Amino acid sequence: MSSTLFEKSHVGRKGINIPKQSVNDAPKLDASLLRDTKANLPEVSEFDVVRHFTRLSNKNFSIDANFYPLGSCTMKYNPKVQERVGGLAGLANLHPHHITNNQTHLVQGALSSLKTLENNLCEITGMEAFTLTPQAGAHGEMLGVMMIGAYHKKKGNNKRYVIVPDSSHGTNPATAAMVDYDVITVKSNKDGSMDFEAFKEVMSDEVAAVMMTAPNTLGLFNPAVKKICDLAHSYDALMYYDGANMNAIMGVVRPGDIGFDVIHLNLHKTFATPHGGGGPGAGPVGVGNKLKEFLPDLQVGFSEEKGYFFDTPHQNCIGKISPFFGNYLVLVRALVYMQTLGKEGMINTSKKAVLNANYILAKLKPHLKAAYPNQLCMHECVFSAEDLTKEYGIKAMDIAKYLLDFGLHAPTVYFPLIVKESIMIEPTETENIDTIDYFCQKMIDAVELAKSNPEAFKEFPKTLPISRPDETKAARSLNIRWQ
Ligand SMILES: *Cc1c(COP(=O)(O)O)cnc(C)c1O
């Protein structure tokens, strides 16, 4: 039943039949525009097409069908009300050129939604202003570090380095390198946090910025974060906050209050919007007073007499980072998500995300080695399959493959890099205890099976169309041609 549409093709079969028209055919295209060979399209019925694509879609793991505990990704439920609003014709059919054509009187509602979102983000993070234009977290990072560069250039500071902890997401050092800084990596201490003494040793006048994720990618909040900010500032280095893990602290702690100068948020993580498989994203960047003047072009302004308008860029504006407003409808969805939660709801969201992760940590800890067993975690918890590998030859990847057969998306494996055979689990606040218990039971089953019959793992997953592809080959020399 899983043949391709080409294999199903039958000469003369049609998807749609319409009666012969009584009007004349449209004039033929100029011969120079016509192809001289047949298009080689499959000839199939409507049902063939509908069933073919429905079957393919059922082969996808998706948040609407499966638990998706990917750590560092925040794969949460996407409320249908926000999809509904995001799809409203008045928003979805807006033309981006309403912006450049000086027709802002036609899009006052859209602009007010952007301004409201910007204000909400400022309130949530404690920053002074936001640009909504970057289209992903990594895009926001790049902008943030470029603005940091502009700040130092304007002050005549001679800076060469960006400091990152060894637990950082790969995009942090990559961004710093792309903006032409040299990267200094600081080791984590035994508690999983960037070690303050080690940090102090590498801090100098030549450091432009320190990039931190808080809580970090181990799901741990560095208790020295304020001290780190203060020390960095004493050298006129700026503090960059990677906000991908905001799901743990929104409504509870504000990076701006701690002392961060610039922050990106991943709206497609913390503020819902499907992003598995690389869907559209939004990575707004917030700044404090040191960086405000460098914000990129396209800021919404408001005055009583003019209503909403586009602000003239500041003379130190670093330019444009995106066409128009990036992924506008992702911004709309994030706004709807925030407004439906409200302030109390948002605080609850963080608390439940943290509670769910700690529940999993406590439940699995007796069975599988926790990377940091003596601490509470924040919104995600990290385990290591190292002991199973040593004793039974079962790796983190084997556990991940096992789970697939039980309708569970695999957790993040082999990241963060500083934990051997790491398995990183983020349940989010949107999963109930039944789902979480089911997941924990399958994890425990996997560990038991590893001990009793490690050979069995070779076969998992048994139920999916593809079981264990050569992943390097699949990435480097993908061949998805039918013939
Ligand atoms: C996801 C993530 C990023 C990158 O964000 P994208 O939106 O995927 O570009 C950066 N840092 C951390 C900690 C992340 O989890």
XYZ file of C-alpha atoms and ligand atoms in Angstrom:
498
model
C 0.000 0.000 0.000
C 2.934 2.350 0.271
C 3.621 2.695 -3.443
C 4.373 6.085 -4.903
C 1.868 8.129 -6.902
C 3.859 7.287 -10.024
C 3.372 3.589 -9.404
C -0.346 4.169 -8.975
C -0.556 6.114 -12.220
C -2.965 4.828 -14.909
C -3.288 6.409 -18.313
C -6.495 8.424 -18.452
C -7.251 8.401 -14.735
C -8.301 11.812 -13.503
C -8.589 13.634 -10.219
C -11.490 15.770 -11.284
C -14.092 15.721 -14.041
C -15.814 18.873 -15.145
C -18.460 19.077 -17.861
C -17.481 20.408 -21.235
C -17.704 24.193 -21.223
C -19.880 26.135 -23.603
C -17.422 29.035 -23.746
C -14.463 29.086 -26.115
C -11.047 27.874 -25.036
C -8.650 30.585 -23.967
C -6.179 31.533 -26.697
C -3.229 29.157 -26.881
C 0.040 30.239 -25.310
C 2.782 31.346 -27.637
C 4.594 28.269 -28.963
C 7.873 29.475 -27.485
C 6.337 29.062 -24.011
C 5.145 25.494 -24.509
C 7.206 22.439 -23.510
C 7.906 19.939 -26.247
C 7.874 16.841 -24.073
C 5.121 15.614 -21.793
C 5.276 16.827 -18.174
C 5.440 13.258 -16.894
C 2.894 13.691 -14.122
C 1.139 10.728 -12.541
C -2.452 10.174 -13.672
C -4.390 9.332 -10.527
C -7.829 9.709 -8.986
C -8.677 12.242 -6.305
C -8.921 9.487 -3.710
C -5.470 8.185 -4.662
C -4.029 11.618 -3.949
C -5.932 12.252 -0.724
C -5.105 8.829 0.704
C -1.498 9.023 -0.397
C -0.832 12.274 1.434
C -2.944 11.399 4.463
C -0.958 8.180 4.812
C 2.314 10.069 4.557
C 1.174 12.605 7.146
C 0.325 9.787 9.545
C 3.921 8.637 9.387
C 5.060 11.905 10.969
C 5.708 12.247 14.643
C 4.040 15.486 15.654
C 3.066 17.333 18.769
C -0.604 16.822 17.870
C -0.143 13.050 17.894
C 2.758 12.214 20.196
C 4.505 13.220 23.414
C 7.563 15.203 22.351
C 9.989 15.502 25.277
C 12.858 17.103 23.337
C 15.077 18.937 25.806
C 16.163 22.465 24.868
C 13.341 22.707 22.349
C 10.186 23.313 24.402
C 7.748 21.363 22.257
C 4.490 22.342 23.891
C 0.840 22.131 22.967
C -0.224 24.848 20.570
C -3.631 26.080 21.637
C -6.079 25.882 18.747
C -7.446 29.333 19.581
C -4.139 30.839 18.583
C -4.140 28.925 15.297
C -7.629 30.269 14.714
C -6.609 33.864 15.291
C -3.395 33.440 13.301
C -5.509 32.281 10.386
C -7.968 35.197 10.398
C -8.147 36.636 6.908
C -7.565 40.185 8.110
C -4.201 39.121 9.516
C -3.162 36.231 7.278
C -3.861 38.110 4.045
C -2.093 41.342 4.945
C 0.353 42.446 2.305
C 3.841 43.278 3.588
C 3.962 46.278 1.286
C 1.383 48.027 3.381
C 4.500 48.820 5.339
C 6.613 50.411 2.650
C 3.765 52.050 0.774
C 3.089 54.440 3.561
C -0.341 52.958 4.073
C -0.111 52.379 7.780
C -3.634 53.777 8.243
C -4.846 50.482 6.717
C -2.990 48.292 9.201
C -3.502 49.997 12.545
C -4.820 46.791 14.131
C -1.822 44.769 12.986
C 0.598 47.418 14.186
C -1.125 47.700 17.537
C -0.782 43.913 17.969
C 2.955 44.227 17.325
C 3.279 47.093 19.793
C 1.332 45.169 22.424
C 3.573 42.142 21.900
C 6.653 44.335 22.242
C 5.330 45.824 25.486
C 4.469 42.382 26.866
C 7.946 41.082 26.076
C 9.506 44.083 27.828
C 7.399 43.418 30.882
C 8.181 39.684 30.923
C 11.939 40.141 30.534
C 12.617 43.501 32.179
C 14.190 44.879 28.999
C 13.540 48.406 27.668
C 12.767 47.737 24.021
C 12.366 44.838 21.603
C 12.809 44.283 17.918
C 10.415 41.674 16.593
C 12.096 41.133 13.243
C 14.593 38.240 13.724
C 13.205 34.945 12.479
C 14.861 32.418 14.802
C 16.813 32.205 18.015
C 20.105 31.944 16.160
C 19.119 34.928 14.003
C 18.420 36.914 17.172
C 21.770 35.888 18.640
C 23.544 37.138 15.564
C 21.748 40.467 15.790
C 22.452 40.733 19.522
C 26.167 40.153 19.118
C 26.286 42.554 16.140
C 24.731 45.254 18.330
C 27.286 44.478 21.031
C 29.976 44.957 18.383
C 28.441 48.311 17.374
C 28.396 49.416 21.024
C 32.092 48.685 21.516
C 33.017 50.227 18.187
C 31.222 53.455 19.053
C 33.003 53.637 22.409
C 36.354 52.861 20.810
C 36.688 49.719 22.962
C 39.230 47.217 21.782
C 37.547 43.860 22.355
C 38.377 40.441 20.960
C 36.633 37.762 22.993
C 33.214 36.344 23.767
C 32.945 34.042 26.776
C 30.569 31.052 26.741
C 30.163 28.176 29.218
C 30.955 24.672 27.957
C 27.287 23.723 28.321
C 26.182 26.403 25.852
C 24.061 25.696 22.804
C 26.211 25.433 19.671
C 24.651 28.565 18.223
C 26.313 30.721 20.924
C 29.966 30.126 20.001
C 29.002 29.892 16.314
C 27.380 33.331 16.483
C 30.346 34.894 18.242
C 32.699 33.428 15.640
C 30.545 34.666 12.754
C 30.642 38.188 14.143
C 34.436 37.825 14.236
C 35.075 37.341 17.925
C 37.342 34.686 19.381
C 35.513 32.334 21.700
C 36.653 31.498 25.226
C 34.919 28.448 26.695
C 34.630 28.189 30.473
C 34.259 24.826 32.186
C 31.249 23.931 34.274
C 31.736 23.054 37.922
C 30.532 19.856 39.581
C 27.091 21.408 40.022
C 26.685 21.934 36.272
C 27.092 25.721 36.301
C 29.745 27.939 34.728
C 32.414 28.039 37.421
C 32.762 31.555 38.832
C 36.467 31.265 39.681
C 37.284 29.885 36.228
C 35.206 32.679 34.711
C 37.042 35.306 36.742
C 40.355 34.010 35.459
C 39.506 34.582 31.796
C 37.631 37.848 32.280
C 39.620 40.820 30.973
C 39.374 44.212 29.261
C 39.406 42.402 25.937
C 36.120 40.560 26.553
C 33.239 42.027 24.539
C 30.439 39.869 25.876
C 29.449 36.888 27.973
C 26.695 34.670 26.562
C 24.667 32.723 29.097
C 21.559 30.558 29.051
C 19.644 30.635 32.335
C 18.557 28.082 33.272
C 21.313 26.517 31.202
C 21.066 23.572 28.842
C 21.396 21.179 31.780
C 18.202 22.646 33.198
C 20.115 24.291 36.051
C 20.043 27.912 37.172
C 23.495 29.303 37.925
C 23.364 30.800 41.438
C 26.338 33.035 40.569
C 24.592 34.708 37.640
C 24.335 38.117 39.327
C 28.009 38.022 40.321
C 28.926 37.127 36.741
C 26.929 40.079 35.375
C 28.521 42.496 37.821
C 32.044 41.331 37.112
C 31.510 41.477 33.334
C 30.105 44.998 33.593
C 33.115 46.162 35.580
C 35.146 45.442 32.403
C 32.509 47.036 30.151
C 31.649 43.610 28.715
C 27.966 43.139 27.909
C 25.801 40.266 29.113
C 23.899 38.261 26.486
C 20.948 36.187 27.662
C 20.011 33.201 25.514
C 16.280 33.039 26.269
C 15.527 29.627 24.772
C 14.824 28.305 28.262
C 12.472 31.101 29.276
C 9.750 28.476 29.749
C 11.246 27.807 33.181
C 11.165 31.335 34.532
C 8.680 33.557 32.719
C 6.668 35.586 35.164
C 9.055 34.580 37.940
C 12.517 36.023 37.153
C 13.375 38.842 34.728
C 16.783 38.732 32.981
C 16.762 42.546 32.776
C 16.554 42.765 36.568
C 19.533 40.423 36.943
C 21.626 42.700 34.749
C 21.502 41.266 31.222
C 21.956 43.838 28.455
C 20.484 41.923 25.551
C 18.281 38.875 25.206
C 16.649 36.806 22.518
C 13.472 34.824 23.034
C 12.374 31.889 20.907
C 8.675 32.623 20.511
C 8.349 29.265 18.742
C 9.522 27.543 21.915
C 8.324 29.410 24.996
C 5.276 31.051 23.472
C 3.943 28.056 21.507
C 3.858 27.737 17.674
C 4.825 24.443 16.108
C 8.482 24.288 15.151
C 9.401 20.630 14.905
C 11.081 19.969 11.586
C 12.083 23.580 11.102
C 8.788 25.429 10.811
C 8.640 29.221 10.885
C 10.036 30.887 13.978
C 10.527 34.253 15.602
C 13.483 35.301 17.731
C 12.747 38.825 19.024
C 15.646 40.605 20.659
C 15.262 42.799 23.727
C 17.772 45.407 24.852
C 18.495 47.601 27.827
C 19.560 51.234 27.602
C 23.127 50.496 26.425
C 21.992 48.958 23.159
C 18.694 50.710 22.396
C 20.187 53.090 19.860
C 21.520 50.186 17.754
C 18.197 48.369 17.295
C 17.567 47.340 13.675
C 15.077 49.040 11.414
C 11.328 48.607 11.660
C 10.150 49.653 15.050
C 6.493 50.473 15.594
C 5.870 53.889 17.125
C 2.694 55.354 18.551
C 1.390 58.856 19.136
C -2.090 60.147 19.973
C -2.379 62.159 16.753
C -0.713 59.778 14.271
C -1.772 56.450 15.789
C 0.669 53.614 15.018
C 3.466 54.355 12.574
C 6.962 53.225 11.640
C 9.649 54.973 13.592
C 12.462 56.622 11.663
C 15.530 54.511 12.449
C 17.972 55.965 14.933
C 21.187 57.216 13.340
C 23.119 54.358 14.998
C 20.608 51.726 13.855
C 22.541 48.754 12.547
C 20.271 48.322 9.511
C 17.721 45.721 8.539
C 17.905 42.142 9.758
C 14.770 40.747 8.065
C 12.414 41.643 5.284
C 9.467 43.437 6.899
C 8.494 41.881 10.243
C 9.917 38.424 9.716
C 7.311 35.769 10.423
C 4.456 38.052 11.363
C 1.905 35.325 12.025
C 4.233 33.645 14.530
C 4.243 36.970 16.375
C 0.440 37.035 16.331
C 0.280 33.512 17.734
C 2.674 34.409 20.549
C 0.571 37.430 21.448
C -2.616 35.353 21.559
C -0.843 32.764 23.698
C 0.231 35.436 26.201
C -3.114 37.185 26.304
C -5.018 33.952 26.891
C -2.698 33.012 29.766
C -2.540 36.408 31.417
C 0.024 37.202 34.081
C -1.085 34.581 36.597
C -1.366 31.952 33.903
C 2.141 32.652 32.761
C 3.581 32.243 36.244
C 1.667 28.987 36.569
C 3.028 27.804 33.253
C 6.618 28.151 34.438
C 5.882 26.508 37.758
C 4.186 23.526 36.142
C 6.977 23.122 33.589
C 9.464 22.957 36.468
C 7.260 20.637 38.520
C 6.813 18.204 35.610
C 10.550 18.017 34.964
C 11.322 17.413 38.626
C 8.674 14.718 38.752
C 10.425 12.890 35.909
C 13.815 13.413 37.544
C 12.587 11.913 40.812
C 10.822 9.029 39.136
C 13.664 7.971 36.840
C 16.592 8.679 39.153
C 16.445 5.273 40.887
C 16.679 3.565 37.476
C 18.950 5.693 35.327
C 21.943 7.815 36.303
C 20.928 11.481 36.650
C 23.646 13.875 35.495
C 23.153 16.086 38.584
C 21.251 13.903 41.042
C 21.579 16.102 44.096
C 19.829 19.199 42.787
C 16.356 20.157 41.760
C 16.185 20.910 38.066
C 14.286 23.651 36.310
C 12.175 22.861 33.216
C 14.286 19.953 31.948
C 16.360 17.141 33.407
C 19.406 15.337 32.095
C 20.344 11.669 32.478
C 23.321 9.645 31.327
C 23.214 6.169 29.813
C 26.967 5.836 30.394
C 26.643 2.951 32.892
C 24.338 1.005 30.583
C 26.830 1.500 27.773
C 29.727 0.232 29.865
C 27.939 -2.785 31.273
C 25.503 -3.833 28.559
C 26.561 -1.944 25.438
C 23.299 0.017 25.355
C 23.688 3.650 24.342
C 21.505 6.738 24.636
C 20.611 6.239 20.977
C 19.306 2.726 21.684
C 16.951 4.056 24.366
C 15.798 6.780 21.977
C 15.058 4.229 19.239
C 13.181 1.991 21.681
C 10.780 4.772 22.701
C 9.708 5.383 19.096
C 7.846 2.086 19.010
C 5.652 3.221 21.878
C 4.404 6.424 20.254
C 6.927 8.576 22.080
C 9.230 11.024 20.367
C 12.779 10.535 21.592
C 14.204 12.991 24.100
C 17.244 15.023 23.032
C 20.292 12.743 23.034
C 24.022 13.555 22.946
C 23.379 17.162 23.984
C 24.560 18.860 26.124
C 27.980 17.632 25.077
C 29.466 17.730 28.560
C 27.345 14.798 29.745
C 28.382 11.419 28.316
C 25.559 9.480 26.612
C 23.196 12.250 27.666
C 19.432 11.959 27.537
C 17.753 15.307 28.043
C 14.052 15.431 28.816
C 11.726 18.426 28.731
C 8.083 17.528 29.351
C 6.736 21.131 29.352
C 3.726 22.241 31.370
C 1.210 21.037 28.819
C 1.507 17.309 29.481
C -0.661 15.679 32.122
C 0.421 13.105 34.661
C -0.983 10.167 32.667
C 1.266 10.938 29.714
C 4.260 11.583 31.914
C 3.737 8.356 33.860
C 3.419 6.411 30.607
C 6.668 7.943 29.365
C 8.490 7.182 32.641
C 7.270 3.588 32.562
C 8.600 3.120 29.030
C 11.945 4.594 30.089
C 12.095 2.193 33.021
C 11.123 -0.717 30.749
C 13.954 0.249 28.419
C 16.481 0.227 31.249
C 15.221 -3.184 32.434
C 15.430 -4.595 28.946
C 18.962 -3.235 28.574
C 19.938 -5.281 31.611
C 18.044 -8.459 30.772
C 18.302 -8.659 26.984
C 20.511 -5.986 25.404
C 20.521 -7.902 22.088
C 16.836 -7.022 21.670
C 17.674 -3.354 21.111
C 19.157 -4.041 17.691
C 15.633 -4.372 16.328
C 14.094 -1.146 17.607
C 12.174 0.598 16.204
C 10.161 -2.222 14.664
C 7.011 -0.330 13.752
C 8.318 2.618 11.725
C 8.951 2.724 7.984
C 12.646 3.421 8.559
C 14.445 1.820 11.458
C 18.119 2.679 11.781
C 19.415 4.638 8.814
C 23.056 5.606 8.534
C 22.500 9.092 9.919
C 25.717 10.590 8.628
C 24.940 9.379 5.132
C 21.343 10.537 5.433
C 22.559 14.035 6.248
C 25.512 14.211 3.860
C 24.343 12.328 0.807
C 20.589 12.162 1.032
C 18.984 10.459 -1.925
C 15.199 10.722 -1.950
C 14.651 10.233 -5.674
C 12.086 7.659 -6.612
C 14.060 6.546 -9.655
C 16.946 26.348 20.254
C 18.059 27.038 20.915
C 18.787 28.042 20.253
C 18.602 28.369 18.781
O 17.313 28.790 18.478
P 16.667 28.554 17.030
O 15.359 29.236 17.135
O 16.579 27.079 16.826
O 17.582 29.216 16.036
C 19.770 28.712 20.967
N 20.038 28.400 22.263
C 19.368 27.432 22.921
C 19.700 27.159 24.359
C 18.360 26.708 22.271
O 17.703 25.737 22.916
